[in-house]
Short mmCIF file of C-alpha atoms in Angstrom, two decimals:
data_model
loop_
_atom_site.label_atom_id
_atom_site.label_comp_id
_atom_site.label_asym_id
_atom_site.label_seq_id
_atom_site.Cartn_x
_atom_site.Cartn_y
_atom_site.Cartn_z
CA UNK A 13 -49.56 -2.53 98.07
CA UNK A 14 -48.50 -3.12 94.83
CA UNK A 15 -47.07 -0.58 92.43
CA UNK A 16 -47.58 -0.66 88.90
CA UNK A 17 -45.05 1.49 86.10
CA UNK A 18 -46.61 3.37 83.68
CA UNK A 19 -45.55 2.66 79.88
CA UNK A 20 -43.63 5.44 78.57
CA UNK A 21 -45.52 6.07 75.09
CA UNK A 22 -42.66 7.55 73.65
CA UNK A 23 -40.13 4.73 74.04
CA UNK A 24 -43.32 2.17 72.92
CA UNK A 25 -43.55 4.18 69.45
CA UNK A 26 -39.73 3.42 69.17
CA UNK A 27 -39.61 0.24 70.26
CA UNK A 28 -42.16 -0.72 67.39
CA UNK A 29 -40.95 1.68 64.99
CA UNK A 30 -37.41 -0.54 65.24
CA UNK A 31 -38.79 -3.65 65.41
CA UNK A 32 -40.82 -2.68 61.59
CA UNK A 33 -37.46 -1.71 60.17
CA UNK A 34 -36.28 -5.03 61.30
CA UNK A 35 -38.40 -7.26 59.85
CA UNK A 36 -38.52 -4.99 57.42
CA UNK A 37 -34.68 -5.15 56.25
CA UNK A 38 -35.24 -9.62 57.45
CA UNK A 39 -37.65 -9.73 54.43
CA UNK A 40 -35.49 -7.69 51.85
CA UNK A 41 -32.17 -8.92 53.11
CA UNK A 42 -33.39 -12.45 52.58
CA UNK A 43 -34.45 -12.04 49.37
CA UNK A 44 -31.46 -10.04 48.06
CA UNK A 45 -29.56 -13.52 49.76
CA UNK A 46 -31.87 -16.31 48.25
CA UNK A 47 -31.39 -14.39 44.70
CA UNK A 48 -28.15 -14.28 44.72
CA UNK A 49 -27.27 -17.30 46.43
CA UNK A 50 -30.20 -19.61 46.49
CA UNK A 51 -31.31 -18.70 42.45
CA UNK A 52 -32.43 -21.82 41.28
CA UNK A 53 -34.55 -20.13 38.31
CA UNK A 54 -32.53 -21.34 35.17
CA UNK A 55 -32.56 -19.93 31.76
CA UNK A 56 -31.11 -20.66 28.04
CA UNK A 57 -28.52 -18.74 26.27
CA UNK A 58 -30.14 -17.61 23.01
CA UNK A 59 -27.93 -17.30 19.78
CA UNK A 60 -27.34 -13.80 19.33
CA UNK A 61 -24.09 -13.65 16.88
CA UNK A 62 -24.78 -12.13 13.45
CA UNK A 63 -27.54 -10.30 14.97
CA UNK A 64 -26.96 -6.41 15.19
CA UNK A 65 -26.23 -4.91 18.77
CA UNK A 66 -29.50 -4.14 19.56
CA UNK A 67 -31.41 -7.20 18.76
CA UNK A 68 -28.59 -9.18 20.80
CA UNK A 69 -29.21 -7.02 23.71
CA UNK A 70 -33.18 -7.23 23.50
CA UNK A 71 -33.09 -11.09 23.18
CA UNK A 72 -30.91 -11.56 26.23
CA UNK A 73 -32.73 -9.93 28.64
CA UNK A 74 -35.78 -10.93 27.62
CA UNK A 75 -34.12 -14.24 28.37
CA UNK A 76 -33.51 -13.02 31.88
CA UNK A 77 -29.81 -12.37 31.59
CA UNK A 78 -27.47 -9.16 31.65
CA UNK A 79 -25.22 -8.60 29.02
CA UNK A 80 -21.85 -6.62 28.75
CA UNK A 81 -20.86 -5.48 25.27
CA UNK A 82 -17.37 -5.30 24.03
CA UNK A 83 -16.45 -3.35 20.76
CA UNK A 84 -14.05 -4.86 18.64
CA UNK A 85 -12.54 -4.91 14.80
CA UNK A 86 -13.39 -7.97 12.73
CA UNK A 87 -13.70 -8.54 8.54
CA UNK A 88 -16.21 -11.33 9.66
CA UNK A 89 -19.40 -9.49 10.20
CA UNK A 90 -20.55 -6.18 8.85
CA UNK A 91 -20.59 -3.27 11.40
CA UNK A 92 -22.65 -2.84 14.64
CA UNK A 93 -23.30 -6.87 14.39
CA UNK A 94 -22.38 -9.64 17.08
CA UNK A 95 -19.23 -11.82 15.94
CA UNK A 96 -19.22 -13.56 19.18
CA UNK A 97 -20.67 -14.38 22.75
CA UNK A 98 -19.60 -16.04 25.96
CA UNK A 99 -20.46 -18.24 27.63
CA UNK A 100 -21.78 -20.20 24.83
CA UNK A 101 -25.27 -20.10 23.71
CA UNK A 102 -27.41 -23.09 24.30
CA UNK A 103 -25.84 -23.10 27.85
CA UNK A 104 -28.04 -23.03 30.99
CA UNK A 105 -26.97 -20.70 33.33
CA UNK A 106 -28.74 -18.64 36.19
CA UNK A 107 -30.93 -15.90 35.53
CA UNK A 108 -29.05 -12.56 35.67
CA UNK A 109 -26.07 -13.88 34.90
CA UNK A 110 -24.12 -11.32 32.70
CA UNK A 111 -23.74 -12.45 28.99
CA UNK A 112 -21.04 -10.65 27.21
CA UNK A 113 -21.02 -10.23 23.83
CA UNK A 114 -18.34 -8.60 21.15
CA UNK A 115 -20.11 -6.41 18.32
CA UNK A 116 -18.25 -5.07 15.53
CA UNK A 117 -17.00 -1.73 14.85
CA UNK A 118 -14.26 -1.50 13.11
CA UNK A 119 -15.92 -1.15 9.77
CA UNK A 120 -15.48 2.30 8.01
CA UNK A 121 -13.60 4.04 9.93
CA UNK A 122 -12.19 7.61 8.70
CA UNK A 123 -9.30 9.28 9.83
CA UNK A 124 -9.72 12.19 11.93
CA UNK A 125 -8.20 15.55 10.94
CA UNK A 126 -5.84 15.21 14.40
CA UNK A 127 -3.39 18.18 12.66
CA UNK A 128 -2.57 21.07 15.10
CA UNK A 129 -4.01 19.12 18.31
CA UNK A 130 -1.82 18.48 21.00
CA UNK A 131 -0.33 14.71 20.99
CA UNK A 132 -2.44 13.85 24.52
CA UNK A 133 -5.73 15.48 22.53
CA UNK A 134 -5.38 13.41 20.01
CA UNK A 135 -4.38 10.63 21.27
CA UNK A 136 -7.86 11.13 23.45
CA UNK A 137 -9.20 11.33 20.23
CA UNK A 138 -8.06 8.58 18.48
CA UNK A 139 -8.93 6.00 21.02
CA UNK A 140 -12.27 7.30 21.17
CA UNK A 141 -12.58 6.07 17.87
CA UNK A 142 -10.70 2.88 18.59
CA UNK A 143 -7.94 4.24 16.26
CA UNK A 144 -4.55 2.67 17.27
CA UNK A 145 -1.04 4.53 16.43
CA UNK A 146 1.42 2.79 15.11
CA UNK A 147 4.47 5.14 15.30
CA UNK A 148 4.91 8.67 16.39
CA UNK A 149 7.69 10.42 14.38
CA UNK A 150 9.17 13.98 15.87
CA UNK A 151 10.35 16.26 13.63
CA UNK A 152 11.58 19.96 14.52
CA UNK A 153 9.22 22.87 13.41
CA UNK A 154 8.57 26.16 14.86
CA UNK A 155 4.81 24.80 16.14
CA UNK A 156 4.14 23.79 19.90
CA UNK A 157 6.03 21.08 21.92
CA UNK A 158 4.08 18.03 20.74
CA UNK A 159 1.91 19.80 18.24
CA UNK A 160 0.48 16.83 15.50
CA UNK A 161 2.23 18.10 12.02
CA UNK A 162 1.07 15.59 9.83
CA UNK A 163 -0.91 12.19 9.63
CA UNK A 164 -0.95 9.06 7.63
CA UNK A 165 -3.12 7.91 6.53
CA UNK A 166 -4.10 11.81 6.11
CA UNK A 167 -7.50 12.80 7.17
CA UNK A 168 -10.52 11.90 5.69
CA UNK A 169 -9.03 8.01 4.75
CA UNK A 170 -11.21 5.17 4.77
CA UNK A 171 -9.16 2.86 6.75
CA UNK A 172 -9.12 -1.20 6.57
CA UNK A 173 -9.81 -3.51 9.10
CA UNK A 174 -6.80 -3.22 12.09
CA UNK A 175 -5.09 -0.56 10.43
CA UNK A 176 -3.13 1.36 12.28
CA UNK A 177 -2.07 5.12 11.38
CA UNK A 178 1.40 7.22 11.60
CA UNK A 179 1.54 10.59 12.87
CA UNK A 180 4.14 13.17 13.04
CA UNK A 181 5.01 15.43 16.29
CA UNK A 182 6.84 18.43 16.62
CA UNK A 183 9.61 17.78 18.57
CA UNK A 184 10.56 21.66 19.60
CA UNK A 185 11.05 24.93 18.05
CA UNK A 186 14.07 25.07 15.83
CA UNK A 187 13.27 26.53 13.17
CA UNK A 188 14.55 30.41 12.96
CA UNK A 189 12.69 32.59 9.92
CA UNK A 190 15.57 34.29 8.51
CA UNK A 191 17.49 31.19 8.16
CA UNK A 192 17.09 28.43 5.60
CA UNK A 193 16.60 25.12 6.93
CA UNK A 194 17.50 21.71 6.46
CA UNK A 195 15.54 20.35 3.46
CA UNK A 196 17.68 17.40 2.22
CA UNK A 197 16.44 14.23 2.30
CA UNK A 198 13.05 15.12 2.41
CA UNK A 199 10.67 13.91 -0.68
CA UNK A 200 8.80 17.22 -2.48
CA UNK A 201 5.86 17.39 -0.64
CA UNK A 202 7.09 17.52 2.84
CA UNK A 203 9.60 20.29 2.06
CA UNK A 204 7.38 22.76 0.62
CA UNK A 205 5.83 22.24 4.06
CA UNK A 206 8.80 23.24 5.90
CA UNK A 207 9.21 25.87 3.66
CA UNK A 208 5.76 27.50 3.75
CA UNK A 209 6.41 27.38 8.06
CA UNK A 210 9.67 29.30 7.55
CA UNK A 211 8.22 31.51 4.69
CA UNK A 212 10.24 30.77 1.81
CA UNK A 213 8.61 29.28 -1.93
CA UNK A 214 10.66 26.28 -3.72
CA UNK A 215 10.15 27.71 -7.53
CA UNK A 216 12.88 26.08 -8.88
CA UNK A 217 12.70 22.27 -8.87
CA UNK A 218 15.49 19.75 -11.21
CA UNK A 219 16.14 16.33 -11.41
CA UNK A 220 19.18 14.48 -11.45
CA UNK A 221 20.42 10.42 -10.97
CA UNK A 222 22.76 9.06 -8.46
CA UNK A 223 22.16 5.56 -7.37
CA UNK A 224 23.93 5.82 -3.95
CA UNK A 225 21.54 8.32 -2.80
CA UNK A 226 17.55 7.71 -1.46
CA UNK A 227 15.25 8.35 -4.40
CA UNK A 228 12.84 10.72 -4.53
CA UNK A 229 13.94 12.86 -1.75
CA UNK A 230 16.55 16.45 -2.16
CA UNK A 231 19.65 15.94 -2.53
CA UNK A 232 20.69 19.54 -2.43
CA UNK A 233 19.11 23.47 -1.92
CA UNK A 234 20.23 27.08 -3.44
CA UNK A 235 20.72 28.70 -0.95
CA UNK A 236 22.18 25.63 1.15
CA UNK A 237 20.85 24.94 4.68
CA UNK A 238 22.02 27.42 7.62
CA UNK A 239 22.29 30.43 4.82
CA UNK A 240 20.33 33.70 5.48
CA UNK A 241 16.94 34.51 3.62
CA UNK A 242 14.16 37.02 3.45
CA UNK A 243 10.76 36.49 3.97
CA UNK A 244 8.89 35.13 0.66
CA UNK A 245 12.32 34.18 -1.13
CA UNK A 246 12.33 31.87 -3.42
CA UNK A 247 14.77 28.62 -3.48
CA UNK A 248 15.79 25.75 -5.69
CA UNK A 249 15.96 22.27 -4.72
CA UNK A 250 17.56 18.99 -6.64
CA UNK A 251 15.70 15.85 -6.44
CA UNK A 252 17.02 12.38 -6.88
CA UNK A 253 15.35 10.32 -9.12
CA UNK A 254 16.01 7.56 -11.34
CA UNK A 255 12.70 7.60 -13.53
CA UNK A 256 14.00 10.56 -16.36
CA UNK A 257 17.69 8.67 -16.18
CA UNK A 258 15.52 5.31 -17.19
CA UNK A 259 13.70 7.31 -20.22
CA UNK A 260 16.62 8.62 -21.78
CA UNK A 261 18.24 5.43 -21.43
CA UNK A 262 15.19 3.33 -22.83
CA UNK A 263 15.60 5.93 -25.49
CA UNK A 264 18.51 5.38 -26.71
CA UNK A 265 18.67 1.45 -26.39
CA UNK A 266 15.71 1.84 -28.96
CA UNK A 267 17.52 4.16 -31.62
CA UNK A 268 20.34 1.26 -31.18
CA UNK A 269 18.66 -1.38 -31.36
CA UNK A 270 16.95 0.41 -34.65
CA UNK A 271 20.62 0.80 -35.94
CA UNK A 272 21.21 -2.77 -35.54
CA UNK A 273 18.21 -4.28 -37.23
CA UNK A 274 18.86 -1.70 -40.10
CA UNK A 275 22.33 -3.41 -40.69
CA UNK A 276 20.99 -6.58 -40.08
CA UNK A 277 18.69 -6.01 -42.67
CA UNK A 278 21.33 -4.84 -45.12
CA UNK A 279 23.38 -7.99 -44.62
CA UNK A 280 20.63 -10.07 -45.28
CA UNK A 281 19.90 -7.80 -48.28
CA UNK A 282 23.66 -7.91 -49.55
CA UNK A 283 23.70 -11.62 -48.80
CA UNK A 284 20.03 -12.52 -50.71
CA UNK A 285 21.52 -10.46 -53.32
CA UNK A 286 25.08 -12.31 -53.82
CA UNK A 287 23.17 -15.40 -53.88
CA UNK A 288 20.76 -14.58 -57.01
CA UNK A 289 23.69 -13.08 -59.11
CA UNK A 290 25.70 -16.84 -58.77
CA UNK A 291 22.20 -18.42 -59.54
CA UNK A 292 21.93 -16.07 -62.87
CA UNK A 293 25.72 -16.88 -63.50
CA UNK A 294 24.98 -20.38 -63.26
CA UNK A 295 21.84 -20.98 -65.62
CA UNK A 296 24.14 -18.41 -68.46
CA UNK A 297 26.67 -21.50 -67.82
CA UNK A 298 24.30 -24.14 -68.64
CA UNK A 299 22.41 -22.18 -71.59
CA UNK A 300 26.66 -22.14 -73.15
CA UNK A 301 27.18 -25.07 -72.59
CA UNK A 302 23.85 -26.51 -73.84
CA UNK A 303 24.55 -24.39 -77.03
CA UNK A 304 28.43 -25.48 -78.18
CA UNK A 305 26.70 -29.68 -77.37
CA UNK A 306 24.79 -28.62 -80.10
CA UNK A 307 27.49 -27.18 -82.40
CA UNK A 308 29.53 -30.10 -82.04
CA UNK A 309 26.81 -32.71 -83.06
CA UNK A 310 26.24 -30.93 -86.55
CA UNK A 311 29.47 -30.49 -87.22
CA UNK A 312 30.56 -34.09 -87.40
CA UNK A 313 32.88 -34.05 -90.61
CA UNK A 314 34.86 -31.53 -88.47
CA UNK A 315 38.10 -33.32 -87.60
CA UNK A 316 39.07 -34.72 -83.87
CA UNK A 317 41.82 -31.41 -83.35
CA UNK A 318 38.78 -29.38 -84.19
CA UNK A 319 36.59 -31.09 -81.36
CA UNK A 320 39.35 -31.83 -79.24
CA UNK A 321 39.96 -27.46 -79.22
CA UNK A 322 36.27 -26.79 -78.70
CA UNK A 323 36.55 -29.08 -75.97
CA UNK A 324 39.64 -27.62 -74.28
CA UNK A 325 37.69 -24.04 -74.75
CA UNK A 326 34.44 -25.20 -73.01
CA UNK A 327 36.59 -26.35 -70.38
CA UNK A 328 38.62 -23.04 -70.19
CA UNK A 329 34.97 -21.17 -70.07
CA UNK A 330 33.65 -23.27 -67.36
CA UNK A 331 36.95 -23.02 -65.12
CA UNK A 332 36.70 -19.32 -65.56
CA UNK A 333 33.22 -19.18 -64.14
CA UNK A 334 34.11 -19.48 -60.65
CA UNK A 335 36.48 -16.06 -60.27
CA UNK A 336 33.48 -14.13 -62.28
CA UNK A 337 31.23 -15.25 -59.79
CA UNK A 338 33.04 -14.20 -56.92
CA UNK A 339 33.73 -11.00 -58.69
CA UNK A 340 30.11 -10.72 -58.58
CA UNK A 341 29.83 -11.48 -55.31
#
C-alpha cells in the first residue's frame, strides 16, 4: 500500500516566501542593469553658461541629466553665474549622465577678521571662503604659538579677482615686559603694535635721512633694545625718511635759482642800459657834426688854414668819442 507524505505547511510558506523575494530582486536587479547598461533614452545638453546657478541646475535636470557644480573665481561673469560646462552643450549624451558645471564666486569677497585665531582656524576659515594665502610671516610676540597677529589685506577689504592675502603668525613668546624690544626696522605702525603688547607708548617720534638705510622704517629707539622699562613708559624712535630731506632741498634749489634769475636780470639790465647810453652818445655825435657842416658853408671867405683847423678839430672830437663811450659804458 502506498504511502503518501504530508506537506509541511511551514516549509511551503518559506519556500514561496523565497521564491517572491526572488523574482522580486530578478525584476529590480534587471532594471537597475538595463538603466545603467542598456540606457538607450538619449537627451540634449542645454546651454546653461551665463545663467545663474540655479537656473543651470533646474534646466539640466529637467533635461534628464545630473549635474555637479564646481565654484570657481573668474572676471568673466558676475557672481553666482555659470562661466562654463562640460561636456559641451548641444551634445547627446545618456540620460543621467552627470553634467558639471563651474559657477562663479569669486566676486566680492571681504577679508575676514582672522586676528587672534589660531593659524589651523583660520586657515579652516579662509578656505571656506575660497580665500588662498599667499605667505605666512612669523614674527615673535608674547601671544600663542601660531596666534594670527596681523592680516593683509586687513579685515573688512574688498578683495579682486584671485587675490591672495598675507598674514602674520606668532612665532613664540619672546617678548619679556620689563624689557624693551627690538623695534628697528619696523615702519611706524607696526611698532606701536609691539609696543602696546609690551606696554610701553612711542611719544616721541623724529625724522632723519640716510640713503643706505630702508625708508620708512626705525632706525634707532631711546631707550635702545634689550634696556629695562616700566610699565606705561614712554620711548622715542627715529625714522628714516627721505621725503622732509627732499623739501628742504627743493627749498633751497628755489631761493637759488631765484638768486640766479635776479642777477640774470641785472646783467641784462646793466647790459640794455650800456647799450642806450652809446646810442645817445652817438646821435650828440651826429647833431655836432651836422652843426660845424653848417658853420663851414657860411663862412666861405674864411681862409683854407681856417677850414683846414676846423677840420683837424672835428676830427679830434670824433676820435675822442670812442673812450667817452666806453667811459660810459
Amino acid at each position: 500500500m502506498a504511502t503518501t507524505k504530508k506537506l509541511n505547511p511551514g516549509k511551503v510558506t518559506r519556500f514561496v516566501i523565497v521564491m517572491i523575494c526572488l523574482v522580486t530582486l530578478g525584476i529590480f536587479g534587471r532594471g537597475v542593469f538595463e538603466r545603467h547598461f542598456f540606457n538607450t533614452r538619449m537627451t540634449v545638453i542645454p546651454n546653461v553658461t551665463n545663467l545663474n546657478e540655479k537656473e543651470a541646475i533646474k534646466y539640466l535636470k529637467e533635461a534628464g541629466l545630473k549635474v555637479k557644480v564646481i565654484h570657481s573665481k573668474t572676471e568673466k561673469v558676475p557672481l553666482n553665474v555659470v562661466h562654463n560646462q562640460d561636456p559641451r552643450p548641444g551634445k547627446k549624451v545618456k540620460v543621467n549622465r552627470v553634467i558639471k558645471i563651474w559657477v562663479n564666486n569669486g566676486q566680492n569677497q571681504v577679508v575676514p577678521n582672522i586676528i587672534g585665531l589660531e593659524l589651523l582656524e583660520a586657515r579652516s576659515k579662509l578656505k571656506g571662503q575660497n580665500i588662498q594665502i599667499e605667505t605666512i610671516d612669523y614674527y615673535p610676540s608674547n601671544q600663542k604659538y601660531n596666534t594670527i597677529l596681523g592680516v593683509y589685506p586687513k579685515p573688512g577689504t574688498k578683495l579682486e579677482i584671485n587675490q591672495k592675502i598675507s598674514i602674520l603668525v606668532s612665532s613664540q613668546q619672546m617678548i619679556d615686559p620689563s624689557v624693551m624690544p627690538n623695534l628697528i626696522g619696523l615702519d611706524l605702525n607696526d611698532a606701536r603694535e609691539l609696543a602696546k603688547q609690551v606696554g610701553i607708548n612711542i611719544q616721541n617720534v623724529s625724522y632723519t635721512s640716510d640713503q643706505t638705510l630702508p625708508l620708512n622704517t626705525i632706525i634707532s629707539t631711546n631707550p635702545a633694545a634689550g634696556a629695562r622699562i616700566q610699565h606705561g613708559q614712554n620711548v622715542s624712535v627715529v625714522i628714516n625718511t627721505v621725503s622732509r630731506a627732499r623739501k628742504r632741498q627743493t627749498t633751497e634749489e628755489i631761493i637759488n635759482n631765484s638768486k640766479s634769475d635776479i642777477n640774470k636780470n641785472g646783467i641784462e639790465k646793466a647790459i640794455d642800459d650800456t647799450i642806450n647810453k652809446i646810442d645817445n652818445s652817438e646821435t650828440e655825435n651826429k647833431g655836432t657834426n651836422t652843426n660845424t657842416t653848417n658853420s663851414g658853408s657860411s663862412g666861405g671867405s674864411n681862409s683854407n688854414s681856417s677850414g683846414h683847423s676846423s677840420s683837424q678839430g672835428n676830427n679830434s672830437s670824433s676820435q675822442q668819442s670812442p673812450p667817452q663811450n666806453e667811459d660810459g659804458e
